[in-house]
Amino acid sequence: MPRVVILGYDGLELTLVERLELRGLMQREYGRVRVPIAGGLEDPSTPIVWTSFITGQPPEVHGIDMPQLWGRMDTVRSRVRRLGPLYRLMRWLRLGKAVRRAVGAKPRFPRREDIRCETIFDVVRPSIAISIPVYNEDLWERYPVGGIAKAREDPEYREWYVSRVRELHEEDVEALFSALERDDWRLLMAHLYITDILGHLYWGTEHLAVLYEEMDLLTRRVKERLKPRDVVLIISDHGMGRLGHTKYGFYSLNIRLGLREPSITDFFGIVKTLVGLEEEND
């Protein structure tokens, strides 16, 4: 049976991939992906969407329905965000920090134990998961996520910021290529955050085009190390625009399945089928 390699390029924008004609990223079949927007947010959120991808379930089922967890305050937050206009007003007034200070809540990135259902890595064995948000990566602890605004304004800080992000990216790439040398997997997924975090910094500049071309080359390098029957799925949790995240993701396959704007949760079953797991269970 074929193996499946998943390259999760965070925030990869379909329209820019097409404009640059990046054939490594635009494989035999590609297009938009429908993604969930939860937590009272206006745009897709990285931990929420990636958890939907690896579980095949919506946020209300897998349990990661907010980008940050506040401990004992989460039940109250879930009720408040259902109030719609009132919740949006509270967000506009930026009352979150004041509430956290008042109750002593310390937000944290969701962790694997917060996921309420099985993941694709639990179902397809053996699997290798590299830097997958929530599952085995705390992005906000590892990456300087909060420094994007400062990096835009401070050239000296920006130089350090870009250098640090690239250093972390290279660690993940090294782990990816080390895993490709092994034979003990049916599913290999690597999440690459650089296209999101530098996408915010580089939007509207030539630097972003160069970054996308680097990812195109990286994809080609990965495919050179695979067997002829291996399936390559490229996926993103959302796109990137001038004002932030776009409300759709991107997918690309080196085989034709005839998908038409699938939901990101659909790929759970698709991956199971591709590795032959559905046949084994029949």
Short mmCIF file of C-alpha atoms in Angstrom, two decimals:
data_model
loop_
_atom_site.label_atom_id
_atom_site.label_comp_id
_atom_site.label_asym_id
_atom_site.label_seq_id
_atom_site.Cartn_x
_atom_site.Cartn_y
_atom_site.Cartn_z
CA MET A 1 0.00 0.00 0.00
CA PRO A 2 1.14 3.58 -0.57
CA ARG A 3 2.42 5.70 2.25
CA VAL A 4 1.14 9.25 2.82
CA VAL A 5 3.30 12.30 3.42
CA ILE A 6 1.51 15.44 4.63
CA LEU A 7 3.21 18.82 4.41
CA GLY A 8 1.24 21.29 6.52
CA TYR A 9 2.24 24.76 5.35
CA ASP A 10 0.59 27.07 7.86
CA GLY A 11 -1.20 30.01 6.25
CA LEU A 12 -0.26 29.09 2.67
CA GLU A 13 -2.33 31.28 0.34
CA LEU A 14 -3.80 29.65 -2.76
CA THR A 15 -4.00 32.80 -4.89
CA LEU A 16 -0.32 33.59 -4.35
CA VAL A 17 0.72 30.01 -5.15
CA GLU A 18 -1.23 30.31 -8.43
CA ARG A 19 0.11 33.76 -9.24
CA LEU A 20 3.69 32.54 -8.82
CA GLU A 21 2.91 29.33 -10.76
CA LEU A 22 4.60 27.14 -8.17
CA ARG A 23 4.21 23.71 -9.74
CA GLY A 24 5.79 21.92 -6.79
CA LEU A 25 2.94 23.17 -4.61
CA MET A 26 0.26 22.96 -7.32
CA GLN A 27 0.26 19.23 -7.89
CA ARG A 28 -2.08 17.15 -10.05
CA GLU A 29 -5.11 18.30 -8.01
CA TYR A 30 -5.38 21.37 -5.83
CA GLY A 31 -7.85 23.96 -4.61
CA ARG A 32 -9.58 25.59 -1.68
CA VAL A 33 -10.44 23.89 1.61
CA ARG A 34 -13.34 24.83 3.87
CA VAL A 35 -12.13 25.39 7.43
CA PRO A 36 -13.95 25.96 10.74
CA ILE A 37 -14.08 29.35 12.43
CA ALA A 38 -14.77 28.98 16.13
CA GLY A 39 -14.05 30.58 19.48
CA GLY A 40 -16.01 33.73 18.62
CA LEU A 41 -13.25 34.68 16.18
CA GLU A 42 -13.57 36.37 12.80
CA ASP A 43 -10.88 34.27 11.10
CA PRO A 44 -9.60 30.67 11.24
CA SER A 45 -7.29 29.94 14.17
CA THR A 46 -4.24 27.68 13.90
CA PRO A 47 -4.84 25.34 16.91
CA ILE A 48 -8.55 24.98 16.15
CA VAL A 49 -8.20 24.19 12.44
CA TRP A 50 -5.21 21.83 12.70
CA THR A 51 -6.98 19.85 15.41
CA SER A 52 -9.97 19.52 13.08
CA PHE A 53 -7.62 18.24 10.39
CA ILE A 54 -5.93 15.57 12.51
CA THR A 55 -9.19 14.38 14.12
CA GLY A 56 -11.64 14.72 11.24
CA GLN A 57 -14.06 16.37 13.68
CA PRO A 58 -15.46 19.90 14.17
CA PRO A 59 -14.32 21.97 17.16
CA GLU A 60 -17.42 21.20 19.21
CA VAL A 61 -16.48 17.51 19.07
CA HIS A 62 -12.68 17.51 19.39
CA GLY A 63 -12.81 20.16 22.13
CA ILE A 64 -10.25 22.68 20.86
CA ASP A 65 -12.75 25.46 20.15
CA MET A 66 -10.66 28.40 21.35
CA PRO A 67 -7.07 29.35 20.48
CA GLN A 68 -6.16 29.73 24.16
CA LEU A 69 -7.43 27.95 27.25
CA TRP A 70 -8.09 29.85 30.48
CA GLY A 71 -8.51 26.95 32.86
CA ARG A 72 -11.54 27.29 35.12
CA MET A 73 -12.82 30.25 33.06
CA ASP A 74 -13.30 28.21 29.87
CA THR A 75 -16.89 27.20 30.67
CA VAL A 76 -17.89 30.83 31.21
CA ARG A 77 -16.09 31.90 28.03
CA SER A 78 -17.92 29.25 26.01
CA ARG A 79 -21.28 30.61 27.21
CA VAL A 80 -20.36 34.26 26.64
CA ARG A 81 -19.12 33.75 23.09
CA ARG A 82 -22.49 32.27 22.14
CA LEU A 83 -24.04 35.70 22.80
CA GLY A 84 -22.84 36.93 19.41
CA PRO A 85 -23.00 40.77 19.29
CA LEU A 86 -22.24 41.14 23.00
CA TYR A 87 -19.18 38.91 22.69
CA ARG A 88 -17.97 40.87 19.66
CA LEU A 89 -18.41 44.09 21.62
CA MET A 90 -16.37 42.67 24.48
CA ARG A 91 -13.61 41.68 22.07
CA TRP A 92 -13.69 45.15 20.46
CA LEU A 93 -13.32 46.71 23.91
CA ARG A 94 -10.47 44.27 24.61
CA LEU A 95 -11.93 43.19 27.91
CA GLY A 96 -10.20 39.81 27.84
CA LYS A 97 -6.99 40.98 29.49
CA ALA A 98 -8.91 42.85 32.20
CA VAL A 99 -11.00 39.76 32.97
CA ARG A 100 -7.91 37.52 33.08
CA ARG A 101 -6.19 39.87 35.51
CA ALA A 102 -9.29 40.10 37.69
CA VAL A 103 -9.72 36.34 38.05
CA GLY A 104 -6.05 35.41 37.87
CA ALA A 105 -6.49 33.23 34.79
CA LYS A 106 -3.30 32.30 32.93
CA PRO A 107 -3.94 31.44 29.27
CA ARG A 108 -2.07 28.56 27.69
CA PHE A 109 -1.83 26.86 24.31
CA PRO A 110 -4.05 23.74 24.04
CA ARG A 111 -2.24 20.41 24.52
CA ARG A 112 -2.75 16.86 23.30
CA GLU A 113 -4.57 15.85 26.47
CA ASP A 114 -7.19 18.53 25.70
CA ILE A 115 -8.22 16.72 22.49
CA ARG A 116 -11.38 14.70 23.20
CA CYS A 117 -11.17 12.16 20.37
CA GLU A 118 -8.66 10.05 18.47
CA THR A 119 -6.29 11.59 15.94
CA ILE A 120 -5.11 10.30 12.60
CA PHE A 121 -1.82 9.37 14.29
CA ASP A 122 -3.69 7.11 16.69
CA VAL A 123 -5.52 5.41 13.83
CA VAL A 124 -2.77 5.06 11.21
CA ARG A 125 0.20 3.22 12.65
CA PRO A 126 3.10 3.55 12.51
CA SER A 127 3.01 7.33 12.09
CA ILE A 128 5.45 10.19 12.56
CA ALA A 129 4.18 13.64 13.60
CA ILE A 130 6.58 16.59 13.45
CA SER A 131 5.69 19.90 15.16
CA ILE A 132 1.93 19.45 14.83
CA PRO A 133 0.06 22.25 16.68
CA VAL A 134 -1.68 21.04 19.85
CA TYR A 135 -0.70 17.40 19.19
CA ASN A 136 3.03 17.78 19.91
CA GLU A 137 3.90 21.46 19.57
CA ASP A 138 3.23 24.56 21.66
CA LEU A 139 3.73 27.19 18.97
CA TRP A 140 3.39 30.14 21.31
CA GLU A 141 6.06 28.78 23.62
CA ARG A 142 8.51 27.92 20.87
CA TYR A 143 7.99 30.73 18.36
CA PRO A 144 8.16 34.51 19.01
CA VAL A 145 4.53 34.89 17.89
CA GLY A 146 3.90 38.08 19.83
CA GLY A 147 6.78 39.91 18.17
CA ILE A 148 5.29 40.42 14.70
CA ALA A 149 4.23 44.04 15.28
CA LYS A 150 7.61 44.96 16.75
CA ALA A 151 9.41 43.21 13.88
CA ARG A 152 7.53 45.39 11.39
CA GLU A 153 8.64 48.59 13.11
CA ASP A 154 12.11 47.82 14.46
CA PRO A 155 14.70 46.80 11.80
CA GLU A 156 17.18 45.52 14.39
CA TYR A 157 14.56 43.37 16.09
CA ARG A 158 13.26 42.23 12.71
CA GLU A 159 16.70 40.88 11.79
CA TRP A 160 16.77 38.79 14.98
CA TYR A 161 13.13 37.77 14.56
CA VAL A 162 13.54 36.45 11.01
CA SER A 163 16.76 34.69 11.97
CA ARG A 164 15.06 32.96 14.90
CA VAL A 165 12.04 31.86 12.86
CA ARG A 166 14.30 30.45 10.16
CA GLU A 167 16.38 28.63 12.76
CA LEU A 168 13.27 26.92 14.12
CA HIS A 169 12.07 26.14 10.61
CA GLU A 170 15.36 24.47 9.76
CA GLU A 171 15.05 22.29 12.86
CA ASP A 172 11.69 21.04 11.57
CA VAL A 173 13.04 20.52 8.05
CA GLU A 174 15.95 18.51 9.43
CA ALA A 175 13.53 16.36 11.42
CA LEU A 176 11.42 15.87 8.29
CA PHE A 177 14.31 14.66 6.15
CA SER A 178 15.57 12.41 8.92
CA ALA A 179 12.12 10.80 9.08
CA LEU A 180 12.05 10.35 5.30
CA GLU A 181 15.12 8.14 5.60
CA ARG A 182 13.21 5.70 7.83
CA ASP A 183 10.98 2.89 6.62
CA ASP A 184 8.91 2.40 9.78
CA TRP A 185 5.95 4.64 8.91
CA ARG A 186 2.76 4.63 6.87
CA LEU A 187 1.94 8.26 7.62
CA LEU A 188 4.40 11.13 8.00
CA MET A 189 3.23 14.67 8.69
CA ALA A 190 5.28 17.80 9.26
CA HIS A 191 3.81 21.19 10.17
CA LEU A 192 5.82 24.16 8.91
CA TYR A 193 4.90 27.44 10.59
CA ILE A 194 7.23 29.76 8.69
CA THR A 195 4.71 30.56 5.94
CA ASP A 196 2.29 31.98 8.51
CA ILE A 197 4.57 33.80 10.89
CA LEU A 198 6.71 35.39 8.17
CA GLY A 199 3.64 35.73 5.95
CA HIS A 200 2.28 38.32 8.37
CA LEU A 201 5.61 40.13 8.34
CA TYR A 202 6.26 39.95 4.59
CA TRP A 203 2.76 40.45 3.17
CA GLY A 204 2.83 42.76 0.14
CA THR A 205 6.59 42.47 -0.36
CA GLU A 206 8.89 40.52 -2.64
CA HIS A 207 10.17 38.67 0.42
CA LEU A 208 6.94 36.69 0.60
CA ALA A 209 7.26 35.56 -3.03
CA VAL A 210 10.80 34.38 -2.31
CA LEU A 211 9.58 32.49 0.78
CA TYR A 212 6.90 30.72 -1.26
CA GLU A 213 9.46 29.77 -3.88
CA GLU A 214 11.58 28.27 -1.10
CA MET A 215 8.62 26.16 0.02
CA ASP A 216 8.07 25.05 -3.56
CA LEU A 217 11.68 23.88 -3.73
CA LEU A 218 11.36 22.17 -0.34
CA THR A 219 8.34 20.24 -1.61
CA ARG A 220 10.29 19.08 -4.66
CA ARG A 221 13.16 17.93 -2.43
CA VAL A 222 10.76 15.91 -0.29
CA LYS A 223 9.20 14.24 -3.33
CA GLU A 224 12.64 13.24 -4.65
CA ARG A 225 13.06 11.04 -1.56
CA LEU A 226 9.76 9.21 -1.86
CA LYS A 227 8.74 5.96 -3.51
CA PRO A 228 6.71 6.09 -6.76
CA ARG A 229 3.43 5.07 -5.09
CA ASP A 230 3.69 7.44 -2.13
CA VAL A 231 0.97 10.08 -1.87
CA VAL A 232 1.85 13.70 -1.09
CA LEU A 233 -0.82 15.88 0.49
CA ILE A 234 -0.08 19.58 0.95
CA ILE A 235 -2.53 21.33 3.26
CA SER A 236 -2.94 24.71 4.94
CA ASP A 237 -5.22 25.78 7.78
CA HIS A 238 -6.05 29.13 6.18
CA GLY A 239 -4.64 31.56 3.65
CA MET A 240 -3.10 34.99 4.02
CA GLY A 241 -4.28 38.41 2.90
CA ARG A 242 -3.55 42.07 3.47
CA LEU A 243 -5.80 42.17 6.55
CA GLY A 244 -4.77 38.80 7.98
CA HIS A 245 -6.04 35.25 7.57
CA THR A 246 -8.34 34.38 4.70
CA LYS A 247 -11.32 32.17 5.51
CA TYR A 248 -10.26 29.15 3.47
CA GLY A 249 -7.34 26.77 3.36
CA PHE A 250 -5.38 25.14 0.52
CA TYR A 251 -4.87 21.54 -0.49
CA SER A 252 -2.80 19.83 -3.16
CA LEU A 253 -2.42 16.15 -4.07
CA ASN A 254 -0.04 14.32 -6.40
CA ILE A 255 -2.98 12.07 -7.39
CA ARG A 256 -6.45 12.95 -8.67
CA LEU A 257 -9.37 12.33 -6.34
CA GLY A 258 -11.87 14.73 -7.92
CA LEU A 259 -12.43 16.74 -4.74
CA ARG A 260 -14.50 19.92 -4.94
CA GLU A 261 -13.67 22.41 -2.17
CA PRO A 262 -13.51 19.74 0.55
CA SER A 263 -13.78 20.42 4.25
CA ILE A 264 -10.52 20.08 6.14
CA THR A 265 -12.19 17.37 8.24
CA ASP A 266 -12.69 15.23 5.10
CA PHE A 267 -9.00 14.40 4.90
CA PHE A 268 -9.12 12.16 7.99
CA GLY A 269 -11.13 9.59 6.05
CA ILE A 270 -9.22 10.24 2.83
CA VAL A 271 -5.88 9.46 4.49
CA LYS A 272 -7.29 6.27 6.05
CA THR A 273 -8.44 5.15 2.62
CA LEU A 274 -5.15 6.03 0.92
CA VAL A 275 -3.07 3.93 3.31
CA GLY A 276 -5.51 1.02 2.92
CA LEU A 277 -6.87 1.18 6.45
CA GLU A 278 -10.51 1.11 5.31
CA GLU A 279 -9.82 -2.10 3.34
CA GLU A 280 -8.16 -3.72 6.36
CA ASN A 281 -11.26 -3.01 8.46
CA ASP A 282 -13.70 -4.50 5.93
#
